[in-house]
Amino acid sequence: LHRGRGLTPFPGTAPWEPSQRGVSWALGAVRAVCPPLGAVTAGVSCSLSLWEPPRMSSAMRTDLMLLSFLGHRLEAQDQEFYNQLKALSCQLKDAGPVPCKADGDLQTDGLTISKSFFRDLPDQESGDEDVYRRLGHELALLGDQMEREVRQELVDSIIQNLLDDKMEQERNQFLGRVIESLMENVPAGIEEEKAQLVIAMILTKKVAESVPGLLQRVFWSTVNFMNSRLSSCVSNLTRRDNV
């Protein structure tokens, strides 16, 4: 994954077209089944997102942690990604007492905007939820140091996997292989499972930035991966309440 070094496709996957052509094709595939962006509101999603998210216990809110990570340092040109992220945050807050609006323009100076995603959450369990949100933000700061090692070709391979419904049962294994291929360039001093956690969230954000219509699919796939493979790491981090 050093810059300038080529990447080979992962075992079991077909060769993927390089960045621009590959992402252009993926965008076309997503738009063929998704409504126009303006039609995306809370509770409404395209057919790519029509599955039941994993149930979240009060003891493991990795969904809030990942949402906070994704809301870190959004840029002004990411309006479509922001709209999709806002719609997702509204779905996560669906039980809250205050209606959530999924529309509106992105207004950011490059700082984290994730706090605005959670302001309508109900008061109960707010302490625990705040731990996960804060943890997501701290992991995003760590991710800033690592994301430059993630090449677009690798992101494209995940997009291809997400668009192939036949691969749904093997999605955790595939993501695990992708993450493992990135471990050799992790900065010294970062625990292995913590590095895997950060890499999984970096990949999620890069996929959603490349093809915003895939946000919900990649989001819940990553949440499922973290809950099934990295739950002990998440629990340890939340007990420490810092990265």
Backbone as JSON, one array per atom type, in Angstrom:
{
  "sequence": "LHRGRGLTPFPGTAPWEPSQRGVSWALGAVRAVCPPLGAVTAGVSCSLSLWEPPRMSSAMRTDLMLLSFLGHRLEAQDQEFYNQLKALSCQLKDAGPVPCKADGDLQTDGLTISKSFFRDLPDQESGDEDVYRRLGHELALLGDQMEREVRQELVDSIIQNLLDDKMEQERNQFLGRVIESLMENVPAGIEEEKAQLVIAMILTKKVAESVPGLLQRVFWSTVNFMNSRLSSCVSNLTRRDNV",
  "N": [[0.79, -1.21, 0.0], [2.14, 1.11, -0.15], [2.65, 4.3, -1.61], [2.51, 4.42, -5.11], [2.9, 1.75, -5.47], [1.45, -0.99, -7.06], [-1.82, -2.58, -6.75], [-3.22, -5.8, -6.35], [-6.18, -7.65, -7.29], [-8.42, -8.9, -4.71], [-8.54, -12.31, -3.56], [-11.06, -14.25, -5.08], [-12.48, -12.19, -6.18], [-13.46, -10.3, -9.05], [-11.36, -8.63, -11.47], [-11.12, -5.11, -10.98], [-12.15, -2.08, -12.4], [-9.96, 0.75, -12.75], [-9.94, 3.67, -10.63], [-11.55, 6.17, -11.64], [-13.18, 5.24, -13.83], [-14.25, 2.95, -12.66], [-15.66, 3.93, -10.39], [-17.45, 5.62, -11.67], [-19.02, 3.78, -13.07], [-20.15, 2.45, -10.87], [-21.62, 4.52, -9.69], [-23.54, 4.88, -11.68], [-24.89, 2.44, -11.5], [-25.97, 2.59, -8.92], [-27.61, 4.88, -9.13], [-29.48, 3.92, -10.86], [-31.28, 2.5, -9.37], [-31.95, 4.1, -7.27], [-33.77, 6.91, -5.88], [-33.88, 10.39, -6.97], [-31.54, 12.62, -5.36], [-32.8, 14.66, -3.9], [-35.09, 13.43, -3.09], [-34.51, 11.86, -0.97], [-35.21, 11.38, 2.27], [-35.72, 11.4, 5.83], [-36.41, 8.12, 6.86], [-36.91, 7.29, 4.31], [-35.43, 5.48, 1.78], [-33.21, 4.27, -0.79], [-33.53, 1.28, -2.87], [-31.24, -0.2, -2.49], [-30.76, -0.11, 0.17], [-32.6, -1.57, 1.56], [-32.78, -3.44, 3.95], [-32.91, -5.04, 7.16], [-31.39, -3.32, 9.75], [-28.72, -4.35, 12.01], [-29.65, -5.24, 15.34], [-29.23, -2.99, 18.02], [-27.79, -3.04, 21.15], [-28.09, -1.44, 24.38], [-25.64, -1.55, 25.48], [-23.78, -1.56, 23.49], [-23.2, 0.61, 21.27], [-22.19, 0.88, 18.54], [-23.1, 1.94, 16.21], [-23.6, 4.67, 16.69], [-21.02, 5.47, 17.25], [-19.7, 5.03, 14.79], [-21.18, 6.76, 13.16], [-20.48, 9.23, 14.27], [-17.76, 9.23, 13.64], [-17.92, 9.35, 10.82], [-18.97, 11.87, 10.49], [-16.89, 13.58, 10.85], [-14.87, 16.28, 9.95], [-16.15, 17.06, 7.44], [-16.19, 18.23, 4.12], [-16.95, 21.15, 2.12], [-17.6, 20.43, -0.47], [-18.85, 18.02, -0.23], [-21.64, 17.7, -0.34], [-23.66, 15.9, -1.22], [-22.93, 13.5, 0.06], [-23.15, 14.42, 2.7], [-25.95, 14.91, 2.86], [-26.95, 12.29, 2.64], [-25.81, 11.21, 4.93], [-26.98, 12.75, 6.91], [-29.66, 11.96, 6.6], [-29.42, 9.3, 7.39], [-28.65, 9.66, 10.07], [-30.99, 10.74, 11.07], [-32.68, 8.55, 10.9], [-31.52, 6.92, 12.83], [-32.2, 8.35, 15.04], [-34.87, 8.04, 15.29], [-36.63, 7.42, 17.32], [-36.67, 9.59, 18.93], [-37.98, 12.53, 20.68], [-38.14, 14.88, 19.25], [-38.82, 16.03, 16.01], [-36.81, 15.16, 13.18], [-35.0, 16.81, 10.7], [-34.01, 16.06, 7.46], [-33.07, 17.56, 5.42], [-31.39, 20.47, 3.99], [-28.49, 22.6, 3.7], [-25.0, 21.86, 3.68], [-23.01, 23.29, 6.08], [-19.99, 24.13, 7.01], [-16.75, 24.6, 8.4], [-14.74, 22.87, 8.06], [-14.37, 21.7, 10.48], [-15.47, 19.2, 12.88], [-18.85, 18.13, 12.44], [-20.46, 16.46, 13.7], [-21.83, 16.68, 16.13], [-24.22, 18.05, 15.64], [-25.77, 16.1, 14.53], [-26.82, 14.69, 16.6], [-28.34, 16.21, 18.33], [-31.06, 16.04, 18.76], [-31.56, 13.72, 20.12], [-33.18, 11.59, 22.53], [-33.17, 12.15, 26.13], [-32.65, 9.95, 27.79], [-30.14, 7.57, 28.63], [-28.2, 9.22, 27.66], [-25.66, 9.72, 28.6], [-24.16, 7.35, 28.15], [-24.4, 7.22, 25.38], [-23.07, 9.51, 24.63], [-20.47, 8.84, 25.22], [-19.85, 7.01, 23.18], [-20.15, 8.65, 20.95], [-18.15, 10.53, 21.41], [-15.95, 8.86, 21.41], [-15.99, 8.0, 18.73], [-15.3, 10.39, 17.47], [-12.69, 10.79, 18.47], [-11.39, 8.55, 17.44], [-11.6, 9.2, 14.77], [-9.8, 11.31, 14.6], [-7.45, 9.9, 14.96], [-7.66, 8.39, 12.67], [-7.13, 10.3, 10.74], [-4.4, 10.24, 10.54], [-3.91, 7.88, 9.27], [-5.39, 7.46, 6.94], [-4.29, 8.19, 4.49], [-2.91, 6.05, 3.52], [-4.7, 4.39, 2.32], [-5.57, 3.27, -0.67], [-7.4, 4.23, -3.64], [-8.1, 2.13, -5.34], [-8.48, 0.0, -3.65], [-10.71, 0.81, -2.22], [-12.52, 0.82, -4.32], [-12.75, -1.92, -4.78], [-14.23, -2.74, -2.58], [-16.61, -1.39, -3.07], [-17.44, -2.78, -5.36], [-17.9, -5.28, -4.19], [-20.01, -4.65, -2.43], [-22.03, -4.07, -4.23], [-22.63, -6.49, -5.27], [-24.94, -8.74, -4.7], [-24.71, -11.45, -4.28], [-22.52, -11.76, -2.72], [-23.18, -11.16, -0.15], [-23.32, -12.81, 2.15], [-20.69, -13.28, 2.62], [-19.54, -10.94, 3.32], [-18.38, -9.94, 5.72], [-16.06, -11.5, 5.88], [-14.73, -10.67, 3.58], [-14.31, -7.9, 4.06], [-12.68, -8.18, 6.28], [-10.38, -9.28, 5.11], [-9.56, -7.17, 3.48], [-8.99, -5.21, 5.41], [-6.91, -6.49, 6.79], [-4.9, -6.42, 4.87], [-4.06, -3.86, 5.04], [-2.75, -3.56, 7.4], [0.03, -3.65, 7.67], [1.08, -1.13, 7.38], [0.35, 0.37, 9.53], [0.78, 2.94, 11.92], [3.41, 2.83, 14.36], [2.88, 1.67, 17.7], [0.1, 1.62, 17.89], [-2.55, -0.31, 18.98], [-3.42, -3.58, 17.75], [-6.17, -4.4, 17.32], [-7.49, -1.98, 17.68], [-6.42, -0.54, 15.56], [-7.52, -2.01, 13.44], [-10.19, -1.41, 13.84], [-10.24, 1.37, 13.32], [-9.38, 1.4, 10.64], [-11.49, 0.02, 9.41], [-13.53, 1.91, 9.67], [-12.46, 4.08, 8.28], [-12.44, 3.02, 5.68], [-15.18, 2.72, 5.31], [-16.02, 5.42, 5.24], [-14.65, 6.33, 2.97], [-15.76, 4.77, 0.93], [-18.43, 5.69, 1.03], [-18.06, 8.39, 0.43], [-17.18, 8.16, -2.18], [-19.33, 6.88, -3.5], [-22.13, 8.03, -2.6], [-24.75, 6.99, -2.47], [-24.44, 4.43, -1.55], [-24.16, 4.56, 1.15], [-25.8, 3.66, 3.37], [-25.74, 0.89, 3.05], [-22.97, 0.23, 3.25], [-22.5, 1.3, 5.76], [-24.09, -0.25, 7.61], [-23.03, -2.74, 7.1], [-20.44, -2.41, 8.05], [-20.95, -1.82, 10.76], [-22.01, -4.29, 11.54], [-19.73, -5.87, 11.14], [-17.96, -4.75, 13.06], [-19.36, -5.3, 15.43], [-19.35, -8.08, 15.46], [-16.67, -8.85, 15.28], [-14.96, -7.07, 16.58], [-15.88, -6.39, 19.06], [-14.88, -6.68, 21.68], [-12.71, -4.95, 21.68], [-14.0, -2.48, 21.29], [-15.52, -2.38, 23.64], [-13.48, -2.25, 25.57], [-12.33, 0.23, 24.93], [-14.45, 1.98, 25.46], [-14.74, 1.63, 28.19], [-12.38, 2.72, 29.07], [-12.86, 5.19, 28.14], [-11.43, 6.79, 26.43], [-9.22, 7.16, 23.59]],
  "CA": [[0.0, 0.0, 0.0], [2.95, 2.31, -0.3], [2.3, 5.04, -2.81], [3.24, 4.02, -6.3], [2.89, 0.3, -5.61], [0.16, -1.43, -7.56], [-2.58, -3.52, -5.94], [-3.86, -6.88, -7.09], [-7.51, -7.92, -6.75], [-8.48, -9.87, -3.64], [-9.01, -13.62, -4.0], [-12.5, -14.39, -5.18], [-13.11, -11.02, -6.79], [-13.06, -10.02, -10.42], [-10.59, -7.38, -11.58], [-11.95, -3.9, -10.85], [-11.65, -0.99, -13.21], [-9.34, 1.79, -11.94], [-10.77, 4.63, -9.91], [-12.57, 7.0, -12.25], [-14.14, 4.43, -14.59], [-14.93, 2.06, -11.74], [-16.63, 4.67, -9.58], [-18.49, 6.11, -12.57], [-19.95, 2.67, -13.29], [-20.88, 2.2, -9.63], [-22.6, 5.59, -9.55], [-24.63, 4.59, -12.59], [-25.64, 1.31, -10.95], [-26.73, 3.06, -7.76], [-28.65, 5.82, -9.57], [-30.51, 3.19, -11.59], [-32.27, 1.98, -8.44], [-32.18, 5.07, -6.2], [-34.46, 8.13, -6.29], [-33.02, 11.58, -6.96], [-31.07, 12.95, -4.02], [-33.76, 15.47, -3.19], [-36.17, 12.6, -2.56], [-34.03, 11.1, 0.19], [-35.55, 12.03, 3.54], [-35.73, 10.46, 6.95], [-37.35, 7.03, 6.69], [-37.02, 6.93, 2.89], [-34.11, 5.14, 1.26], [-33.3, 3.56, -2.06], [-33.67, -0.15, -2.72], [-29.99, -0.8, -2.03], [-30.67, -0.04, 1.62], [-33.78, -2.19, 2.13], [-32.65, -4.59, 4.82], [-33.05, -4.66, 8.56], [-30.1, -3.11, 10.41], [-28.53, -5.17, 13.21], [-30.2, -4.65, 16.56], [-28.2, -2.4, 18.85], [-28.08, -3.05, 22.58], [-27.66, -0.23, 25.06], [-24.24, -1.72, 25.89], [-22.89, -1.54, 22.33], [-23.74, 1.54, 20.28], [-21.2, 1.12, 17.5], [-23.68, 2.76, 15.16], [-23.34, 6.07, 17.04], [-19.58, 5.69, 17.14], [-19.38, 5.14, 13.37], [-21.79, 7.99, 12.64], [-19.64, 10.34, 14.71], [-16.54, 9.15, 12.82], [-18.22, 9.79, 9.46], [-19.26, 13.3, 10.49], [-15.66, 14.32, 11.15], [-14.21, 17.04, 8.89], [-16.81, 17.07, 6.14], [-15.82, 19.38, 3.3], [-18.09, 21.81, 1.48], [-17.97, 19.76, -1.73], [-19.43, 16.73, 0.08], [-23.05, 17.93, -0.04], [-24.47, 14.68, -1.41], [-22.58, 12.62, 1.16], [-23.75, 15.0, 3.91], [-27.39, 14.67, 2.85], [-27.18, 10.89, 2.95], [-25.42, 11.0, 6.32], [-28.02, 13.37, 7.73], [-30.83, 11.09, 6.55], [-29.11, 8.14, 8.23], [-28.68, 10.07, 11.47], [-32.4, 10.89, 11.44], [-33.22, 7.2, 11.11], [-31.02, 6.43, 14.11], [-32.86, 9.13, 16.09], [-36.29, 7.96, 14.98], [-37.43, 7.32, 18.55], [-36.55, 10.83, 19.7], [-39.21, 13.32, 20.8], [-38.11, 16.05, 18.37], [-38.67, 15.63, 14.6], [-35.48, 15.39, 12.61], [-35.06, 17.22, 9.31], [-32.87, 15.51, 6.73], [-32.66, 18.42, 4.33], [-30.53, 21.58, 4.42], [-27.16, 22.63, 3.1], [-23.85, 21.64, 4.54], [-22.32, 24.51, 6.48], [-18.88, 23.66, 7.83], [-15.45, 25.2, 8.14], [-13.77, 21.78, 8.11], [-14.4, 21.07, 11.8], [-16.48, 18.16, 12.98], [-20.23, 18.59, 12.53], [-21.23, 15.32, 14.17], [-22.7, 17.02, 17.26], [-25.54, 18.46, 15.16], [-26.54, 14.92, 14.19], [-27.33, 14.04, 17.8], [-28.92, 17.15, 19.27], [-32.46, 15.72, 19.03], [-31.69, 12.43, 20.77], [-33.82, 11.66, 23.84], [-32.24, 12.31, 27.23], [-32.28, 8.71, 28.43], [-28.89, 6.94, 28.22], [-27.39, 10.19, 26.94], [-24.28, 9.6, 29.04], [-23.53, 6.25, 27.41], [-24.34, 7.57, 23.96], [-22.05, 10.53, 24.46], [-19.17, 8.14, 25.22], [-19.64, 6.45, 21.84], [-19.96, 9.75, 20.01], [-16.82, 11.11, 21.66], [-14.99, 7.87, 20.95], [-15.95, 8.07, 17.27], [-14.54, 11.58, 17.09], [-11.28, 10.58, 18.78], [-10.88, 7.59, 16.46], [-11.47, 9.92, 13.51], [-8.53, 12.05, 14.67], [-6.42, 8.9, 14.69], [-7.8, 8.02, 11.26], [-6.48, 11.32, 9.91], [-3.0, 9.86, 10.37], [-3.81, 6.58, 8.61], [-6.2, 7.31, 5.74], [-3.53, 8.41, 3.26], [-2.4, 4.77, 3.05], [-5.8, 3.64, 1.7], [-5.64, 3.62, -2.09], [-8.74, 4.2, -4.19], [-8.37, 0.82, -5.92], [-8.98, -0.84, -2.57], [-12.07, 1.28, -1.98], [-13.32, 0.35, -5.45], [-13.02, -3.36, -4.62], [-15.31, -2.85, -1.6], [-17.81, -0.97, -3.79], [-17.85, -3.91, -6.18], [-18.43, -6.3, -3.29], [-21.3, -4.2, -1.91], [-23.02, -4.09, -5.31], [-22.87, -7.89, -5.63], [-25.77, -9.35, -3.65], [-24.27, -12.82, -4.03], [-21.43, -11.72, -1.75], [-23.66, -10.62, 1.13], [-22.99, -13.71, 3.25], [-19.24, -13.3, 2.82], [-19.09, -9.55, 3.41], [-17.47, -9.78, 6.84], [-14.77, -12.1, 5.54], [-14.09, -9.83, 2.58], [-13.82, -6.7, 4.73], [-11.56, -8.59, 7.12], [-9.17, -9.43, 4.27], [-9.14, -5.83, 3.08], [-8.37, -4.58, 6.58], [-5.64, -7.15, 7.07], [-3.91, -5.99, 3.88], [-3.63, -2.51, 5.4], [-2.17, -3.54, 8.74], [1.49, -3.51, 7.69], [1.47, 0.27, 7.37], [-0.21, 1.05, 10.7], [1.83, 3.59, 12.72], [3.86, 2.11, 15.54], [2.27, 2.03, 18.97], [-1.35, 1.48, 17.87], [-2.95, -1.69, 19.21], [-3.87, -4.22, 16.51], [-7.62, -4.34, 17.13], [-7.86, -0.58, 17.52], [-6.07, -0.2, 14.17], [-8.54, -2.62, 12.58], [-11.42, -0.62, 14.02], [-10.09, 2.65, 12.61], [-9.33, 1.11, 9.21], [-12.85, -0.3, 8.97], [-14.31, 3.15, 9.58], [-11.88, 4.85, 7.17], [-12.94, 2.41, 4.44], [-16.61, 3.06, 5.23], [-16.16, 6.8, 4.82], [-14.17, 6.49, 1.6], [-16.78, 4.19, 0.05], [-19.6, 6.58, 1.0], [-17.68, 9.6, -0.28], [-17.09, 7.84, -3.61], [-20.68, 6.57, -3.97], [-22.99, 8.33, -1.45], [-25.93, 6.14, -2.44], [-24.12, 3.18, -0.87], [-23.84, 4.83, 2.55], [-26.47, 2.79, 4.33], [-25.26, -0.5, 2.91], [-21.63, 0.09, 3.81], [-22.6, 1.63, 7.18], [-24.57, -1.38, 8.41], [-22.07, -3.83, 6.95], [-19.33, -2.14, 8.96], [-21.46, -2.01, 12.13], [-22.08, -5.73, 11.75], [-18.35, -6.35, 11.25], [-17.41, -4.32, 14.34], [-20.03, -6.01, 16.52], [-19.03, -9.51, 15.44], [-15.24, -9.15, 15.33], [-14.17, -6.11, 17.34], [-16.68, -5.93, 20.19], [-14.06, -6.58, 22.89], [-11.92, -3.72, 21.54], [-14.9, -1.35, 21.53], [-15.85, -2.37, 25.06], [-12.31, -1.78, 26.31], [-12.16, 1.66, 24.68], [-15.5, 2.73, 26.15], [-14.45, 1.6, 29.63], [-11.32, 3.69, 29.3], [-13.43, 6.47, 27.75], [-10.5, 7.56, 25.6], [-8.48, 6.34, 22.63]],
  "C": [[0.83, 1.27, 0.0], [2.57, 3.0, -1.6], [3.18, 4.6, -3.97], [3.28, 2.52, -6.5], [1.52, -0.15, -6.04], [-0.51, -2.42, -6.63], [-3.17, -4.58, -6.84], [-5.21, -7.15, -6.48], [-7.45, -8.94, -5.63], [-8.96, -11.2, -4.18], [-10.52, -13.68, -4.02], [-13.21, -13.2, -5.75], [-12.59, -10.84, -8.2], [-12.22, -8.76, -10.46], [-11.52, -6.18, -11.62], [-11.33, -2.79, -11.66], [-11.03, 0.09, -12.32], [-10.32, 2.91, -11.61], [-11.89, 5.3, -10.7], [-13.61, 6.19, -13.0], [-14.94, 3.54, -13.66], [-16.0, 2.78, -10.94], [-17.75, 5.21, -10.45], [-19.51, 5.02, -12.84], [-20.79, 2.41, -12.05], [-21.95, 3.27, -9.41], [-23.79, 5.34, -10.44], [-25.51, 3.47, -12.07], [-26.51, 1.75, -9.79], [-27.87, 3.95, -8.21], [-29.77, 5.1, -10.31], [-31.6, 2.68, -10.66], [-32.6, 2.95, -7.33], [-32.94, 6.27, -6.73], [-33.48, 9.28, -6.37], [-32.69, 11.97, -5.54], [-32.08, 13.74, -3.23], [-34.9, 14.67, -2.58], [-35.77, 11.83, -1.32], [-34.32, 11.89, 1.45], [-35.53, 10.97, 4.63], [-36.79, 9.4, 6.72], [-37.54, 6.61, 5.25], [-35.63, 6.64, 2.37], [-34.27, 4.34, -0.01], [-33.28, 2.06, -1.82], [-32.39, -0.84, -2.29], [-29.95, -0.89, -0.52], [-31.81, -0.8, 2.32], [-33.44, -3.51, 2.81], [-32.7, -4.1, 6.24], [-31.68, -4.48, 9.19], [-29.96, -4.03, 11.6], [-29.1, -4.47, 14.43], [-29.06, -4.18, 17.46], [-28.63, -2.45, 20.3], [-27.57, -1.76, 23.2], [-26.19, -0.31, 25.43], [-23.27, -1.6, 24.71], [-23.49, -0.67, 21.24], [-22.67, 1.89, 19.26], [-21.76, 1.94, 16.36], [-23.44, 4.24, 15.43], [-21.86, 6.41, 16.89], [-19.18, 5.89, 15.68], [-19.97, 6.41, 12.77], [-20.96, 9.21, 13.02], [-18.34, 10.39, 13.9], [-16.8, 9.72, 11.42], [-18.5, 11.29, 9.39], [-18.05, 14.18, 10.73], [-15.1, 14.97, 9.89], [-14.86, 16.86, 7.51], [-16.42, 18.35, 5.4], [-17.04, 19.91, 2.56], [-18.55, 21.1, 0.21], [-18.67, 18.43, -1.49], [-20.93, 16.83, 0.36], [-23.89, 16.67, -0.16], [-24.2, 13.68, -0.3], [-23.21, 13.11, 2.46], [-25.25, 14.72, 3.98], [-27.72, 13.23, 3.2], [-26.86, 10.59, 4.41], [-26.45, 11.59, 7.26], [-29.28, 12.51, 7.75], [-30.62, 9.85, 7.42], [-29.18, 8.5, 9.71], [-30.11, 10.25, 11.95], [-33.05, 9.53, 11.68], [-32.77, 6.64, 12.45], [-31.71, 7.13, 15.28], [-34.37, 9.02, 16.01], [-37.18, 7.93, 16.23], [-37.41, 8.6, 19.37], [-37.82, 11.64, 19.7], [-39.28, 14.5, 19.84], [-37.94, 15.6, 16.93], [-37.3, 16.03, 14.06], [-35.64, 15.74, 11.14], [-33.81, 16.76, 8.58], [-32.4, 16.42, 5.61], [-31.74, 19.52, 4.86], [-29.16, 21.47, 3.81], [-26.09, 22.41, 4.15], [-23.17, 22.97, 4.81], [-21.22, 24.1, 7.45], [-17.61, 24.38, 7.44], [-14.35, 24.15, 8.19], [-13.71, 21.13, 9.46], [-15.5, 20.03, 11.84], [-17.88, 18.76, 13.1], [-21.09, 17.52, 13.18], [-22.16, 15.67, 15.33], [-24.1, 17.39, 16.79], [-26.4, 17.26, 14.8], [-27.28, 14.36, 15.4], [-28.13, 14.95, 18.72], [-30.37, 16.82, 19.61], [-32.65, 14.38, 19.73], [-32.39, 12.59, 22.13], [-32.78, 11.67, 24.95], [-31.79, 10.99, 27.83], [-31.02, 8.13, 27.78], [-27.96, 7.92, 27.5], [-25.93, 10.11, 27.34], [-23.54, 8.53, 28.28], [-23.37, 6.62, 25.94], [-23.24, 8.6, 23.71], [-20.65, 9.91, 24.46], [-18.87, 7.61, 23.83], [-19.42, 7.55, 20.81], [-18.56, 10.36, 20.17], [-15.72, 10.15, 21.19], [-14.86, 7.88, 19.43], [-15.15, 9.25, 16.79], [-13.05, 11.38, 17.34], [-10.64, 9.58, 17.82], [-10.72, 8.24, 15.09], [-10.19, 10.74, 13.48], [-7.36, 11.11, 14.42], [-6.45, 8.48, 13.22], [-7.18, 9.02, 10.32], [-5.02, 10.96, 9.62], [-2.83, 8.63, 9.47], [-4.45, 6.54, 7.23], [-5.41, 7.49, 4.45], [-2.97, 7.1, 2.69], [-3.46, 3.95, 2.31], [-5.96, 4.11, 0.26], [-7.06, 3.43, -2.63], [-9.09, 2.84, -4.8], [-8.95, -0.14, -4.88], [-10.42, -0.47, -2.23], [-12.99, 0.77, -3.09], [-13.68, -1.13, -5.32], [-14.14, -3.58, -3.61], [-16.63, -2.42, -2.25], [-18.33, -2.1, -4.65], [-18.49, -4.99, -5.33], [-19.82, -5.92, -2.79], [-22.4, -4.26, -2.97], [-23.37, -5.5, -5.76], [-23.64, -8.56, -4.51], [-25.35, -10.78, -3.34], [-23.18, -12.9, -2.97], [-21.87, -11.33, -0.36], [-23.25, -11.5, 2.31], [-21.5, -13.72, 3.57], [-18.67, -11.91, 3.05], [-18.12, -9.31, 4.57], [-16.08, -10.33, 6.53], [-14.01, -11.22, 4.54], [-13.51, -8.57, 3.22], [-12.64, -7.03, 5.63], [-10.28, -8.73, 6.32], [-8.65, -8.07, 3.82], [-8.41, -5.14, 4.23], [-7.0, -5.18, 6.86], [-4.54, -6.7, 6.12], [-3.35, -4.6, 4.19], [-2.82, -2.45, 6.69], [-0.66, -3.29, 8.74], [1.94, -2.06, 7.75], [0.86, 1.07, 8.52], [0.93, 1.69, 11.49], [2.16, 2.79, 13.97], [3.14, 2.6, 16.79], [0.77, 1.92, 19.02], [-1.71, 0.01, 18.02], [-3.61, -2.27, 17.95], [-5.38, -4.07, 16.3], [-8.12, -2.91, 16.99], [-7.56, -0.12, 16.1], [-7.09, -0.77, 13.21], [-9.85, -1.85, 12.64], [-11.35, 0.68, 13.22], [-10.08, 2.42, 11.1], [-10.72, 0.8, 8.67], [-13.68, 0.96, 8.78], [-13.77, 4.07, 8.49], [-12.43, 4.33, 5.84], [-14.41, 2.75, 4.23], [-16.79, 4.48, 4.7], [-15.72, 6.99, 3.37], [-15.14, 5.89, 0.58], [-17.95, 5.15, -0.1], [-19.28, 7.9, 0.31], [-17.62, 9.36, -1.78], [-18.47, 7.61, -4.21], [-21.65, 6.79, -2.81], [-24.23, 7.45, -1.35], [-25.7, 4.8, -1.76], [-23.92, 3.37, 0.64], [-24.49, 3.85, 3.5], [-25.98, 1.36, 4.25], [-23.89, -0.67, 3.54], [-21.64, 0.38, 5.31], [-22.99, 0.41, 7.99], [-23.68, -2.6, 8.25], [-20.9, -3.66, 7.91], [-19.75, -2.3, 10.42], [-21.52, -3.49, 12.46], [-20.69, -6.33, 11.94], [-17.77, -5.98, 12.62], [-18.05, -5.07, 15.5], [-19.6, -7.47, 16.6], [-17.55, -9.8, 15.67], [-14.44, -8.25, 16.27], [-14.9, -5.61, 18.58], [-15.85, -5.79, 21.46], [-13.21, -5.32, 22.86], [-12.79, -2.5, 21.84], [-15.24, -1.25, 23.01], [-14.7, -1.84, 25.9], [-12.13, -0.27, 26.15], [-13.22, 2.47, 25.43], [-15.29, 2.71, 27.65], [-13.36, 2.59, 29.99], [-11.81, 5.11, 29.02], [-12.42, 7.38, 27.06], [-9.76, 6.6, 24.7], [-7.04, 6.19, 23.07]]
}
